[in-house]
Short mmCIF file of C-alpha atoms in Angstrom, two decimals:
data_model
loop_
_atom_site.label_atom_id
_atom_site.label_comp_id
_atom_site.label_asym_id
_atom_site.label_seq_id
_atom_site.Cartn_x
_atom_site.Cartn_y
_atom_site.Cartn_z
CA MET A 1 6.74 -2.68 -25.77
CA THR A 2 8.51 -4.22 -27.90
CA ASN A 3 12.11 -2.32 -26.14
CA THR A 4 10.81 -3.68 -22.85
CA PHE A 5 10.47 -7.11 -23.99
CA SER A 6 13.96 -7.16 -24.92
CA LEU A 7 15.11 -5.65 -22.22
CA ILE A 8 13.35 -8.29 -19.87
CA CYS A 9 14.68 -10.48 -22.12
CA GLN A 10 18.14 -9.87 -22.17
CA ASN A 11 18.64 -9.61 -18.35
CA GLY A 12 16.68 -12.52 -17.83
CA ARG A 13 19.13 -14.43 -20.09
CA GLN A 14 22.27 -13.12 -18.42
CA PHE A 15 20.16 -14.00 -14.90
CA CYS A 16 19.51 -17.52 -16.31
CA LEU A 17 22.63 -18.27 -18.34
CA LYS A 18 24.26 -17.27 -14.82
CA ARG A 19 22.26 -18.88 -11.65
CA GLN A 20 20.19 -21.66 -13.64
CA GLY A 21 22.97 -24.08 -14.26
CA GLN A 22 21.56 -27.28 -15.91
CA ALA A 23 18.26 -25.27 -16.57
CA SER A 24 20.15 -22.40 -18.59
CA GLN A 25 19.81 -23.87 -21.81
CA LYS A 26 15.60 -24.62 -21.50
CA ILE A 27 15.21 -21.26 -20.48
CA LYS A 28 17.06 -19.47 -23.46
CA GLU A 29 14.88 -21.99 -25.67
CA LYS A 30 11.61 -20.54 -23.95
CA ILE A 31 12.56 -16.95 -24.09
CA PRO A 32 11.06 -16.60 -27.23
CA GLN A 33 8.13 -18.09 -26.50
CA MET A 34 7.21 -15.03 -23.70
CA GLU A 35 6.26 -12.02 -26.45
CA ARG A 36 3.03 -14.81 -27.63
CA ASN A 37 2.52 -15.67 -24.71
CA THR A 38 2.57 -12.98 -22.29
CA TYR A 39 -0.07 -11.62 -19.99
CA THR A 40 -0.49 -8.85 -16.98
CA ILE A 41 -1.50 -9.65 -13.55
CA ILE A 42 -1.98 -6.31 -11.24
CA ARG A 43 -4.53 -6.52 -8.95
CA GLY A 44 -4.99 -3.76 -7.21
CA ILE A 45 -1.86 -1.14 -5.19
CA GLN A 46 -0.31 -3.07 -1.83
CA GLU A 47 2.55 -2.28 0.57
CA VAL A 48 6.53 -3.33 -0.45
CA SER A 49 6.36 -5.82 1.66
CA ARG A 50 3.74 -7.99 -0.23
CA PHE A 51 6.19 -7.19 -2.95
CA ASP A 52 9.26 -8.48 -0.74
CA ARG A 53 7.32 -11.43 0.42
CA VAL A 54 6.71 -12.97 -3.10
CA PHE A 55 10.34 -12.23 -5.04
CA GLY A 56 12.14 -12.13 -1.84
CA ARG A 57 14.14 -8.32 -2.80
CA SER A 58 13.52 -5.12 -1.42
CA GLY A 59 14.59 -1.63 -2.13
CA ASN A 60 14.16 -0.91 -5.94
CA LEU A 61 10.02 -0.16 -5.79
CA GLY A 62 9.43 2.09 -2.91
CA GLU A 63 5.76 1.37 -0.66
CA LYS A 64 3.47 1.93 -2.97
CA ALA A 65 4.49 1.02 -6.69
CA CYS A 66 2.71 -2.62 -7.21
CA ALA A 67 1.68 -5.16 -6.02
CA TYR A 68 1.72 -8.57 -7.07
CA HIS A 69 -0.83 -11.83 -6.52
CA ILE A 70 1.26 -14.32 -8.55
CA ASP A 71 -0.78 -16.68 -7.69
CA SER A 72 -2.85 -16.78 -11.41
CA ALA A 73 0.44 -16.22 -13.02
CA LEU A 74 1.26 -20.17 -11.90
CA SER A 75 -1.41 -21.68 -13.36
CA LYS A 76 0.34 -22.56 -16.90
CA PRO A 77 3.32 -24.10 -16.44
CA GLY A 78 6.25 -23.40 -19.06
CA VAL A 79 4.89 -19.96 -19.97
CA PHE A 80 6.75 -16.93 -18.76
CA SER A 81 4.95 -14.03 -17.35
CA TYR A 82 4.88 -10.57 -17.80
CA VAL A 83 3.63 -7.82 -14.75
CA SER A 84 3.75 -4.75 -15.17
CA GLN A 85 2.72 -1.31 -13.94
CA LYS A 86 2.10 2.41 -14.96
CA THR A 87 3.06 4.49 -11.82
CA PRO A 88 3.84 7.81 -11.29
CA MET A 89 6.50 8.96 -8.93
CA ALA A 90 7.81 11.71 -7.66
CA ALA A 91 11.46 13.11 -8.27
CA CYS A 92 13.84 11.14 -6.01
CA SER A 93 11.25 10.62 -3.22
CA PRO A 94 12.64 8.91 -0.55
CA ARG A 95 10.63 5.93 1.03
CA ALA A 96 11.08 3.43 3.58
CA VAL A 97 10.78 0.23 4.02
CA LEU A 98 9.60 -0.93 8.13
CA GLY A 99 9.56 -3.25 10.06
CA SER A 100 9.18 -3.32 13.97
CA CYS A 101 9.88 -6.10 17.10
CA TYR A 102 8.15 -5.46 20.67
CA LEU A 103 9.64 -7.32 23.53
CA PRO A 104 7.49 -6.87 26.56
CA HIS A 105 9.15 -7.31 30.54
CA PRO A 106 9.24 -10.37 31.60
CA ASP A 107 7.06 -9.46 33.97
CA LYS A 108 4.68 -7.86 32.46
CA GLU A 109 4.09 -9.72 29.60
CA GLU A 110 0.10 -10.16 30.37
CA THR A 111 -0.45 -6.47 30.90
CA GLY A 112 1.02 -5.80 27.51
CA GLY A 113 4.19 -3.91 29.46
CA GLU A 114 4.47 -0.24 29.05
CA ASP A 115 6.66 0.52 25.60
CA ALA A 116 4.00 1.24 22.63
CA HIS A 117 4.66 2.51 18.68
CA PHE A 118 2.84 3.28 15.69
CA ILE A 119 3.83 2.67 11.61
CA CYS A 120 1.94 4.62 9.45
CA ILE A 121 3.13 3.00 6.10
CA ASP A 122 1.44 5.92 3.79
CA GLU A 123 2.86 8.68 5.38
CA HIS A 124 6.77 7.31 6.31
CA ALA A 125 6.33 8.12 9.96
CA ILE A 126 6.89 6.08 13.20
CA GLY A 127 6.92 6.74 16.51
CA VAL A 128 8.05 5.12 20.08
CA ALA A 129 6.96 5.52 23.38
CA ASP A 130 8.38 4.29 26.91
CA GLY A 131 5.33 4.46 29.62
CA VAL A 132 7.55 5.47 32.92
CA GLY A 133 7.20 2.40 35.26
CA GLY A 134 7.45 4.32 38.50
CA TRP A 135 3.66 4.95 38.30
CA ALA A 136 3.15 1.30 39.07
CA GLU A 137 3.82 2.15 42.52
CA LEU A 138 0.88 4.29 42.12
CA GLY A 139 -1.10 1.66 40.90
CA VAL A 140 -1.07 3.35 37.36
CA ASP A 141 -0.17 1.37 34.30
CA SER A 142 1.36 4.08 32.57
CA GLY A 143 1.51 1.87 29.44
CA GLN A 144 -2.04 2.99 29.04
CA TYR A 145 -0.48 6.41 28.62
CA ALA A 146 2.07 5.51 26.11
CA ARG A 147 -0.54 3.72 24.09
CA GLU A 148 -3.01 6.20 24.16
CA LEU A 149 -0.42 8.97 23.01
CA MET A 150 0.97 6.88 20.08
CA SER A 151 -2.49 6.18 19.11
CA ASN A 152 -2.98 9.81 19.29
CA SER A 153 -0.39 10.61 17.21
CA VAL A 154 -1.57 8.60 14.24
CA THR A 155 -4.18 10.45 14.53
CA ALA A 156 -2.82 14.12 14.31
CA ILE A 157 0.16 12.59 11.80
CA GLN A 158 -3.36 11.46 9.56
CA GLU A 159 -4.25 15.24 9.48
CA GLU A 160 -0.87 16.48 8.09
CA PRO A 161 -0.63 17.46 4.89
CA LYS A 162 0.54 14.68 2.74
CA GLY A 163 4.06 14.66 2.29
CA SER A 164 4.75 17.26 4.58
CA VAL A 165 4.34 15.43 8.54
CA ASP A 166 5.75 17.89 11.66
CA PRO A 167 6.62 15.73 14.08
CA ALA A 168 6.53 18.43 16.61
CA ARG A 169 2.79 19.81 15.90
CA VAL A 170 2.29 15.85 15.96
CA LEU A 171 3.68 15.22 19.35
CA GLU A 172 2.17 18.50 20.53
CA LYS A 173 -1.79 17.33 19.57
CA ALA A 174 -1.06 14.08 20.82
CA HIS A 175 -0.13 14.86 24.46
CA PHE A 176 -3.03 17.69 24.19
CA SER A 177 -5.19 14.56 23.69
CA THR A 178 -3.82 11.79 25.73
CA LYS A 179 -6.11 11.84 29.69
CA ALA A 180 -4.88 8.50 30.62
CA LYS A 181 -3.12 9.02 33.65
CA GLY A 182 0.66 7.90 33.93
CA SER A 183 3.53 9.54 31.44
CA SER A 184 6.18 8.45 29.01
CA THR A 185 8.88 9.18 26.70
CA ALA A 186 8.34 10.12 23.11
CA CYS A 187 10.18 9.76 19.64
CA ILE A 188 8.38 10.50 16.77
CA ILE A 189 10.55 10.72 12.38
CA ALA A 190 8.83 11.43 9.40
CA LEU A 191 10.53 10.97 6.43
CA THR A 192 10.14 13.46 3.74
CA GLU A 193 11.91 14.80 0.53
CA GLN A 194 14.24 16.55 3.14
CA GLY A 195 15.02 13.52 4.68
CA LEU A 196 14.50 12.79 8.22
CA HIS A 197 12.14 15.29 10.60
CA ALA A 198 12.35 14.16 14.32
CA ILE A 199 11.20 15.37 17.60
CA ASN A 200 12.89 13.48 20.30
CA LEU A 201 11.76 13.92 24.53
CA GLY A 202 13.24 11.65 27.18
CA ASP A 203 15.47 8.45 26.68
CA SER A 204 13.81 6.88 23.78
CA GLY A 205 15.33 7.65 20.15
CA PHE A 206 16.90 6.40 17.03
CA ILE A 207 20.39 6.16 15.41
CA VAL A 208 21.10 6.77 11.41
CA ILE A 209 23.41 3.81 9.95
CA ARG A 210 25.35 3.94 6.64
CA ASP A 211 27.84 2.57 5.11
CA GLY A 212 28.36 0.56 8.65
CA CYS A 213 29.08 3.23 10.61
CA THR A 214 26.72 5.75 13.12
CA VAL A 215 25.98 8.93 11.03
CA PHE A 216 23.77 10.53 13.60
CA ARG A 217 22.45 9.36 17.30
CA SER A 218 19.59 11.26 18.75
CA PRO A 219 21.09 12.58 21.94
CA VAL A 220 19.43 11.60 25.78
CA GLN A 221 17.43 13.82 27.59
CA GLN A 222 17.11 13.19 31.44
CA HIS A 223 16.51 15.62 34.24
CA ASP A 224 18.78 12.95 36.47
CA PHE A 225 20.60 9.89 36.12
CA ASN A 226 17.30 7.11 35.57
CA PHE A 227 15.49 10.45 35.44
CA THR A 228 13.95 10.85 31.94
CA TYR A 229 11.98 13.81 30.29
CA GLN A 230 8.51 12.88 29.87
CA LEU A 231 5.36 13.73 28.57
CA GLU A 232 2.38 13.77 31.20
CA SER A 233 -0.91 14.19 31.27
CA GLY A 234 -2.40 17.63 32.58
CA ASN A 235 0.34 19.86 33.75
CA GLY A 236 3.03 17.61 34.72
CA GLY A 237 5.99 16.35 33.63
CA ASP A 238 7.67 18.02 30.99
CA LEU A 239 6.28 19.76 28.00
CA PRO A 240 6.55 18.48 24.15
CA SER A 241 8.22 21.88 23.37
CA SER A 242 10.84 20.45 25.38
CA GLY A 243 11.98 17.93 23.33
CA GLN A 244 14.69 18.07 20.65
CA VAL A 245 13.53 18.66 16.67
CA PHE A 246 16.25 16.93 14.48
CA THR A 247 16.55 17.27 10.18
CA ILE A 248 18.89 14.90 9.07
CA PRO A 249 19.35 14.15 5.18
CA VAL A 250 19.65 10.69 4.64
CA ALA A 251 20.49 8.25 1.64
CA PRO A 252 19.00 5.42 0.05
CA GLY A 253 20.58 2.74 1.63
CA ASP A 254 20.52 4.32 5.24
CA VAL A 255 18.65 2.54 7.80
CA VAL A 256 17.25 4.20 10.73
CA ILE A 257 17.16 2.53 14.35
CA ALA A 258 14.49 3.95 16.60
CA GLY A 259 14.01 2.23 19.99
CA THR A 260 13.22 2.71 23.60
CA ASP A 261 15.91 2.60 26.50
CA GLY A 262 15.47 -0.71 26.58
CA LEU A 263 17.36 -0.87 23.63
CA PHE A 264 19.83 1.53 24.05
CA ASP A 265 20.43 0.98 27.69
CA ASN A 266 21.69 -2.37 26.65
CA LEU A 267 23.13 -2.86 23.55
CA TYR A 268 26.45 0.16 22.36
CA ASN A 269 26.47 1.38 18.78
CA ASN A 270 28.50 -0.86 17.30
CA GLU A 271 26.75 -3.79 18.72
CA VAL A 272 23.43 -2.76 16.95
CA ILE A 273 25.67 -2.22 13.78
CA ALA A 274 26.97 -5.52 13.66
CA VAL A 275 23.58 -6.91 13.34
CA VAL A 276 22.24 -4.63 10.53
CA VAL A 277 25.33 -5.39 8.61
CA HIS A 278 24.87 -8.30 8.76
CA ALA A 279 20.94 -8.41 8.05
CA THR A 280 21.81 -6.39 5.30
CA ARG A 281 24.01 -8.45 3.28
CA ALA A 282 21.94 -11.24 4.17
CA SER A 283 18.87 -9.48 2.22
CA LEU A 284 16.83 -9.40 5.67
CA GLY A 285 14.19 -7.50 6.17
CA PRO A 286 13.74 -4.47 8.78
CA GLN A 287 11.13 -6.96 10.09
CA VAL A 288 13.77 -9.74 10.78
CA THR A 289 16.17 -7.17 11.19
CA ALA A 290 14.35 -5.65 14.00
CA GLN A 291 13.82 -9.02 16.04
CA LYS A 292 17.38 -10.04 15.72
CA ILE A 293 18.47 -6.51 17.39
CA ALA A 294 15.61 -7.22 20.21
CA ALA A 295 16.77 -10.45 20.87
CA LEU A 296 20.32 -9.33 21.48
CA ALA A 297 18.96 -6.38 23.14
CA ARG A 298 17.07 -9.01 26.23
CA GLN A 299 20.34 -11.18 25.73
CA ARG A 300 22.67 -8.30 27.00
CA ALA A 301 19.40 -7.06 29.55
CA GLN A 302 19.19 -10.77 31.74
CA ASP A 303 23.86 -11.22 31.56
CA LYS A 304 24.99 -9.92 34.94
CA ASN A 305 28.13 -10.58 33.83
CA ARG A 306 28.72 -7.78 30.64
CA GLN A 307 28.92 -3.64 30.70
CA THR A 308 26.45 -2.55 28.82
CA PRO A 309 25.40 1.10 28.19
CA PHE A 310 23.57 0.76 31.41
CA SER A 311 25.79 -0.11 34.19
CA THR A 312 28.37 2.63 31.98
CA ALA A 313 26.22 5.67 32.92
CA ALA A 314 25.66 4.36 36.23
CA GLN A 315 28.95 4.15 37.14
CA ASP A 316 29.49 7.51 35.66
CA ALA A 317 26.98 8.50 37.92
CA GLY A 318 28.85 6.70 41.14
CA ILE A 319 26.42 3.45 41.46
CA ARG A 320 28.04 0.72 41.83
CA TYR A 321 26.42 -1.13 38.48
CA TYR A 322 26.77 -3.88 36.39
CA GLY A 323 25.40 -5.91 33.70
CA GLY A 324 22.52 -5.48 31.08
CA LYS A 325 18.83 -3.66 32.77
CA LEU A 326 15.69 -5.70 31.80
CA ASP A 327 13.03 -4.04 30.36
CA ASP A 328 10.56 -3.15 27.78
CA ILE A 329 12.46 -3.15 24.52
CA THR A 330 10.87 -1.95 21.04
CA VAL A 331 12.99 -1.57 18.23
CA VAL A 332 11.63 0.09 14.75
CA VAL A 333 13.53 -0.32 11.36
CA SER A 334 13.37 1.27 8.47
CA TYR A 335 15.30 1.33 5.39
CA ILE A 336 15.45 4.31 3.01
CA THR A 337 15.36 3.55 -0.31
CA SER A 338 14.43 5.91 -3.30
CA TYR A 339 14.02 6.10 -6.79
CA SER A 340 16.56 6.90 -8.95
CA ASN A 341 14.64 9.65 -11.50
CA SER A 342 11.87 11.84 -11.88
CA VAL A 343 9.32 9.44 -13.91
CA LYS A 344 5.75 10.05 -15.07
CA ASP A 345 5.64 6.89 -16.92
CA THR A 346 7.27 3.95 -14.93
CA THR A 347 6.57 0.80 -15.88
CA VAL A 348 7.12 -1.47 -13.35
CA CYS A 349 7.62 -5.62 -13.96
CA ALA A 350 8.93 -9.24 -13.49
CA LEU A 351 9.51 -12.13 -15.35
CA ILE A 352 9.10 -15.36 -13.88
CA VAL A 353 9.82 -18.73 -15.03
CA LEU A 354 7.93 -21.35 -14.53
CA ASP A 355 7.66 -25.42 -14.70
CA MET A 356 11.36 -25.55 -14.44
CA ASP A 357 12.06 -28.41 -13.27
CA GLU A 358 9.30 -28.45 -10.86
CA THR A 359 10.88 -25.53 -9.53
CA VAL A 360 9.29 -21.35 -9.84
CA GLY A 361 12.17 -18.27 -9.56
CA VAL A 362 12.19 -14.82 -10.50
CA VAL A 363 14.80 -14.24 -13.45
CA PHE A 364 14.11 -10.23 -13.18
CA VAL A 365 12.61 -7.76 -11.57
CA GLY A 366 12.68 -3.76 -11.77
CA TYR A 367 11.34 -0.68 -13.04
CA ARG A 368 11.87 1.59 -15.83
CA SER A 369 11.34 4.91 -17.08
CA SER A 370 12.04 6.53 -20.74
CA ASN A 371 15.07 8.57 -18.58
CA SER A 372 16.28 5.54 -16.53
CA SER A 373 18.01 2.00 -17.24
CA TRP A 374 16.11 -1.26 -15.35
CA LEU A 375 17.34 -1.31 -11.90
#
């Protein structure tokens, strides 16, 4: 414990002197009190988004490393609080911090639109589906099919071996179980120690962004222009086996953007990348990033004077068309993180400064194992 305290104090001093300005002397005087006034605050396990909300930081701890309820720490002004938990972690296990945004077509807000998606936090899996709008001419809401397909996908994922989700098998089971009328595209992605495993059928899809560049984009599957591959209940439509299966290596810092054609019909890759780069530099979480991407896609969809991926594809097919395509828009953002070392005895901790001129600030936060330094 003494070594841990010394490390925390050392990093805390550096942070305080650098960031706190006039308060630095006050903080330096209080650091020696830490060992006397330390207490632990742990109340169970929660997802990393809780960690982000408390500390305003993401990326180092993964999804279920620890949970903090800081409120009780605020009851003792002037005291440094040490928060810790020893947590078993797999060697170099990748983790995903996830967020999403859905904007239904303005004319379909009352029915919820025809897109659907899911996020399985524990299994690091996501999925998007786009109900085919042509069914409306037959009085069928294909959004019901898309939502049931995604719900059945979640059920199938929960039946998969822990850490070994097979998206192709999941989609096969979900398609077999979905009985609603209609049809839909589908894209399911799971993060494992081997990287991303994914299946995509139709014109939904995903891209992987690394260091401001697209390192992978799933191809669009269409029978013809604006005639996408689609799953349908019964014997109609395409089969899950027609979907394309991918295994893609990923690294910490990668950002995965999954979405329906409402996203990819309206934004070019470089436009999505620009939002992601700005968001990561500003330390925005995946939820806010998804909202910003969706908002820009909606803006482009309503612009009749701008070239878009959809208008480019239409022109390539010999159709005179310009501007965006108004549609449901689904965006799911995954920030890829990982633990740096194989750790069986990892201490997660935070040093909190209370009552600094009525300001509460986090001085240092991170985790440490016997074979690693603080991150």
